[in-house]
Short mmCIF file of C-alpha atoms in Angstrom, two decimals:
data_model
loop_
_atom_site.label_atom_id
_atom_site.label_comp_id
_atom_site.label_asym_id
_atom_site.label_seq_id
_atom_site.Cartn_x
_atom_site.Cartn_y
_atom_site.Cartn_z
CA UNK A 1 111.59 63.32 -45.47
CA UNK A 2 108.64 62.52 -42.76
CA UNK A 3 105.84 61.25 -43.21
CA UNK A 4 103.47 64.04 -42.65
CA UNK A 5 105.28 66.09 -45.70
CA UNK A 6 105.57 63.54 -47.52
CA UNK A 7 101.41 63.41 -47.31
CA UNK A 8 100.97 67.00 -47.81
CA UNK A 9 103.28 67.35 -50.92
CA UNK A 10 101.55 64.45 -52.37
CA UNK A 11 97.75 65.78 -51.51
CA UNK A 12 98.30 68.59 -53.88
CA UNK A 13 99.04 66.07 -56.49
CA UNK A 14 96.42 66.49 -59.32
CA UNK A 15 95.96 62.53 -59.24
CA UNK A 16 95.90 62.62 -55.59
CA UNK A 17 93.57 59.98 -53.39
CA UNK A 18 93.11 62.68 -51.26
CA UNK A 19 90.34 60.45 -49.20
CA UNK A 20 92.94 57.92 -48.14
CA UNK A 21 96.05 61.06 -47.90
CA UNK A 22 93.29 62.64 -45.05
CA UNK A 23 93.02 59.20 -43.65
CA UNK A 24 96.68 58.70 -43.39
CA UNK A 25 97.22 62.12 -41.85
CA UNK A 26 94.78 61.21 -38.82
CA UNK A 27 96.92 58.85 -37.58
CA UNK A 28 99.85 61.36 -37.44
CA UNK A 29 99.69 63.21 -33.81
CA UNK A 30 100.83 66.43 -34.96
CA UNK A 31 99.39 69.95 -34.63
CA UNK A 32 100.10 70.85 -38.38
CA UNK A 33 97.48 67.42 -39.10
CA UNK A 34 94.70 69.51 -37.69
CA UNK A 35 95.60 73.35 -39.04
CA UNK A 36 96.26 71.23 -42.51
CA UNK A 37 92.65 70.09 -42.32
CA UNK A 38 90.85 73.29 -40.99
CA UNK A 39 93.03 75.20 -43.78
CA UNK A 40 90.95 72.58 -46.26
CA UNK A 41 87.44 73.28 -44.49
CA UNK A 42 88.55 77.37 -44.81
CA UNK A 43 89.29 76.21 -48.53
CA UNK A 44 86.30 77.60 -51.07
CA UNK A 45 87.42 75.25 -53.84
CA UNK A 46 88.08 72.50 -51.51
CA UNK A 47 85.74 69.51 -52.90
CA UNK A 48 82.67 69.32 -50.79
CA UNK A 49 83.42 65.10 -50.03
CA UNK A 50 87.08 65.89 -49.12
CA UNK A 51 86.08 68.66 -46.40
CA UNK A 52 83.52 66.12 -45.14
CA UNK A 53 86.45 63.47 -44.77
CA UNK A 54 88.35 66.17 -42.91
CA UNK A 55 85.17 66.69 -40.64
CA UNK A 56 85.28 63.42 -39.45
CA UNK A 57 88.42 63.19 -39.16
CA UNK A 58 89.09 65.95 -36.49
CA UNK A 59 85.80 64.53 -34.75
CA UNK A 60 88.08 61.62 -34.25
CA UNK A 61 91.25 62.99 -33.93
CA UNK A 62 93.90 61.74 -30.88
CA UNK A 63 94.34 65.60 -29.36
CA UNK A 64 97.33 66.11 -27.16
CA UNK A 65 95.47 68.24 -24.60
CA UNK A 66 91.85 69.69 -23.70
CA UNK A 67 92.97 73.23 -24.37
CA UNK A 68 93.62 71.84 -28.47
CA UNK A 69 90.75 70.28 -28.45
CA UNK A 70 88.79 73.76 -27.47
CA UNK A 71 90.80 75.82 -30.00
CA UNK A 72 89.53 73.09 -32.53
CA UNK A 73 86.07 73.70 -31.42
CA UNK A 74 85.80 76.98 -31.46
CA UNK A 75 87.80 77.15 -35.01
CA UNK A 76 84.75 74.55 -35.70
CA UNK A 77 82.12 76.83 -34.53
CA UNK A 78 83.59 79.50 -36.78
CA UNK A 79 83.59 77.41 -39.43
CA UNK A 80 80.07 76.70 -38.99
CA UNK A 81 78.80 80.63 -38.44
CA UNK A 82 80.54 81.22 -41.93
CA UNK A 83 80.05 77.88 -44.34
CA UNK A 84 77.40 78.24 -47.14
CA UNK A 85 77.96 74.99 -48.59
CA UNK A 86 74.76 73.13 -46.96
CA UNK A 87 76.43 69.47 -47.03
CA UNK A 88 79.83 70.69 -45.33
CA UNK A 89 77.43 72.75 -42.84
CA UNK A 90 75.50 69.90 -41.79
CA UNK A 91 78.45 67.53 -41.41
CA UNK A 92 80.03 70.22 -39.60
CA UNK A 93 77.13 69.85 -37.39
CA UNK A 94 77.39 66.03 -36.95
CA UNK A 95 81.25 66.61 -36.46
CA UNK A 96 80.52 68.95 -33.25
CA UNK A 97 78.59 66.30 -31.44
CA UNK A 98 82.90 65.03 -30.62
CA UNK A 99 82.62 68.49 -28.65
CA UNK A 100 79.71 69.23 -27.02
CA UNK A 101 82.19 69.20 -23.62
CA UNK A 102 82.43 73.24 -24.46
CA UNK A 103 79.46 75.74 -24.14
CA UNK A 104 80.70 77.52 -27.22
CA UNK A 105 79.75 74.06 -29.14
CA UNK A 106 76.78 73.17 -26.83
CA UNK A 107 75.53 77.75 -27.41
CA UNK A 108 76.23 77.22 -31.18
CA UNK A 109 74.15 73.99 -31.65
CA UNK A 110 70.86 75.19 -29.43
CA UNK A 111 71.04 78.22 -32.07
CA UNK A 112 71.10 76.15 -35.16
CA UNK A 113 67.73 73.84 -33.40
CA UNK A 114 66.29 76.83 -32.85
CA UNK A 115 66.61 78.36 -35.86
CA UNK A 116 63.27 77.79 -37.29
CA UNK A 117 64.57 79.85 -40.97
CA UNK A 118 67.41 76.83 -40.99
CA UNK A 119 66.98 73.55 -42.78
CA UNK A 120 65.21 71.19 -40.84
CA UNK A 121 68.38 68.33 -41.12
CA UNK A 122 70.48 70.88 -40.42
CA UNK A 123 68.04 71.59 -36.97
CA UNK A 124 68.08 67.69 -36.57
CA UNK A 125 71.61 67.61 -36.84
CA UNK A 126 72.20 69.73 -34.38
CA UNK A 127 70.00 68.40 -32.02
CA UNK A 128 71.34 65.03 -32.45
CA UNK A 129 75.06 66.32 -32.04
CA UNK A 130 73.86 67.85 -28.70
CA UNK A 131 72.33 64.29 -27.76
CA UNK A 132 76.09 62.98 -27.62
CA UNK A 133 76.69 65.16 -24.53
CA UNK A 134 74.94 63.83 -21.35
CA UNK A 135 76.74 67.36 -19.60
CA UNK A 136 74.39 69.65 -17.57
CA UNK A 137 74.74 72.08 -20.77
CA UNK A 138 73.38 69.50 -23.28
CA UNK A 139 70.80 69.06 -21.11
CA UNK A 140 70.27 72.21 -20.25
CA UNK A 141 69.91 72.90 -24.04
CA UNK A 142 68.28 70.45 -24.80
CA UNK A 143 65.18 70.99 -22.23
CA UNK A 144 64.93 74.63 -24.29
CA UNK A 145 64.69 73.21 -27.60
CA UNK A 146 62.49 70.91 -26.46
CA UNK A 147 60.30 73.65 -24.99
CA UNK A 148 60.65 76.30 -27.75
CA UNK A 149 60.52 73.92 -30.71
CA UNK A 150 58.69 70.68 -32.54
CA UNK A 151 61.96 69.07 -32.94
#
């Protein structure tokens, strides 16, 4: 059986170290690795520290091509627009700052430092995530928030 099954099957064990199955699962290039973990962000009684782990993990992830990496970011985004679980969100935030290379990430982030109603580390979060990108659109962004905001 291969490995990445293998890992799955056993991640749905009760007893599970899910932590360490996520871990192992990063180092598997393979598109079901990254719908596996955006399944488990999408999950509602997903543990809050296991989505996290699944965050960082497809921050980090080894993507086979540009055009995955945009699908991930946008899925991301999505994510983000929906979550209600304020830890998740603002790791989710953190997360993006592996993708501020796209204008849907660098669009979604300005709206969340702007976003005076929002949590102020969530606002932070954002606005550090944007600081990763040295792009024309970070700093582009970044110039408005700047403008518009205290942050």
């Amino acid at each position: 059986m291969d490995k990445l099954i293998t890992l799955l099957e056993e991640y749905r064990m009760p007893c599970a170290d899910r932590i360490w199955i996520i871990r192992q699962l990063e180092q598997i290039s393979d598109p079901r690795v990254t719908e596996f973990l955006l399944a488990l962000l999408s999950d509602k009684d997903e543990k809050d520290f296991n989505q996290v782990e699944a965050l960082r993990a497809l921050s980090l992830y080894h993507y086979s091509s540009d055009e995955q990496r945009s699908q991930i970011s946008g899925r991301l985004v999505g994510l983000g627009e929906s979550t209600e679980d304020e830890i998740v969100f603002n790791h989710l935030l953190m997360s993006l700052g592996a993708f501020v290379d796209f204008q849907e990430v660098v669009d979604f982030l300005e709206k969340v430092a702007l976003d005076e109603q929002m949590d102020i580390d969530a606002r932070y979060n954002a606005l550090n995530s944007l600081e990763e990108g040295q792009n024309q659109a970070c700093l582009n962004a970044k110039r408005r928030i700047e403008q518009k905001t205290n942050l």
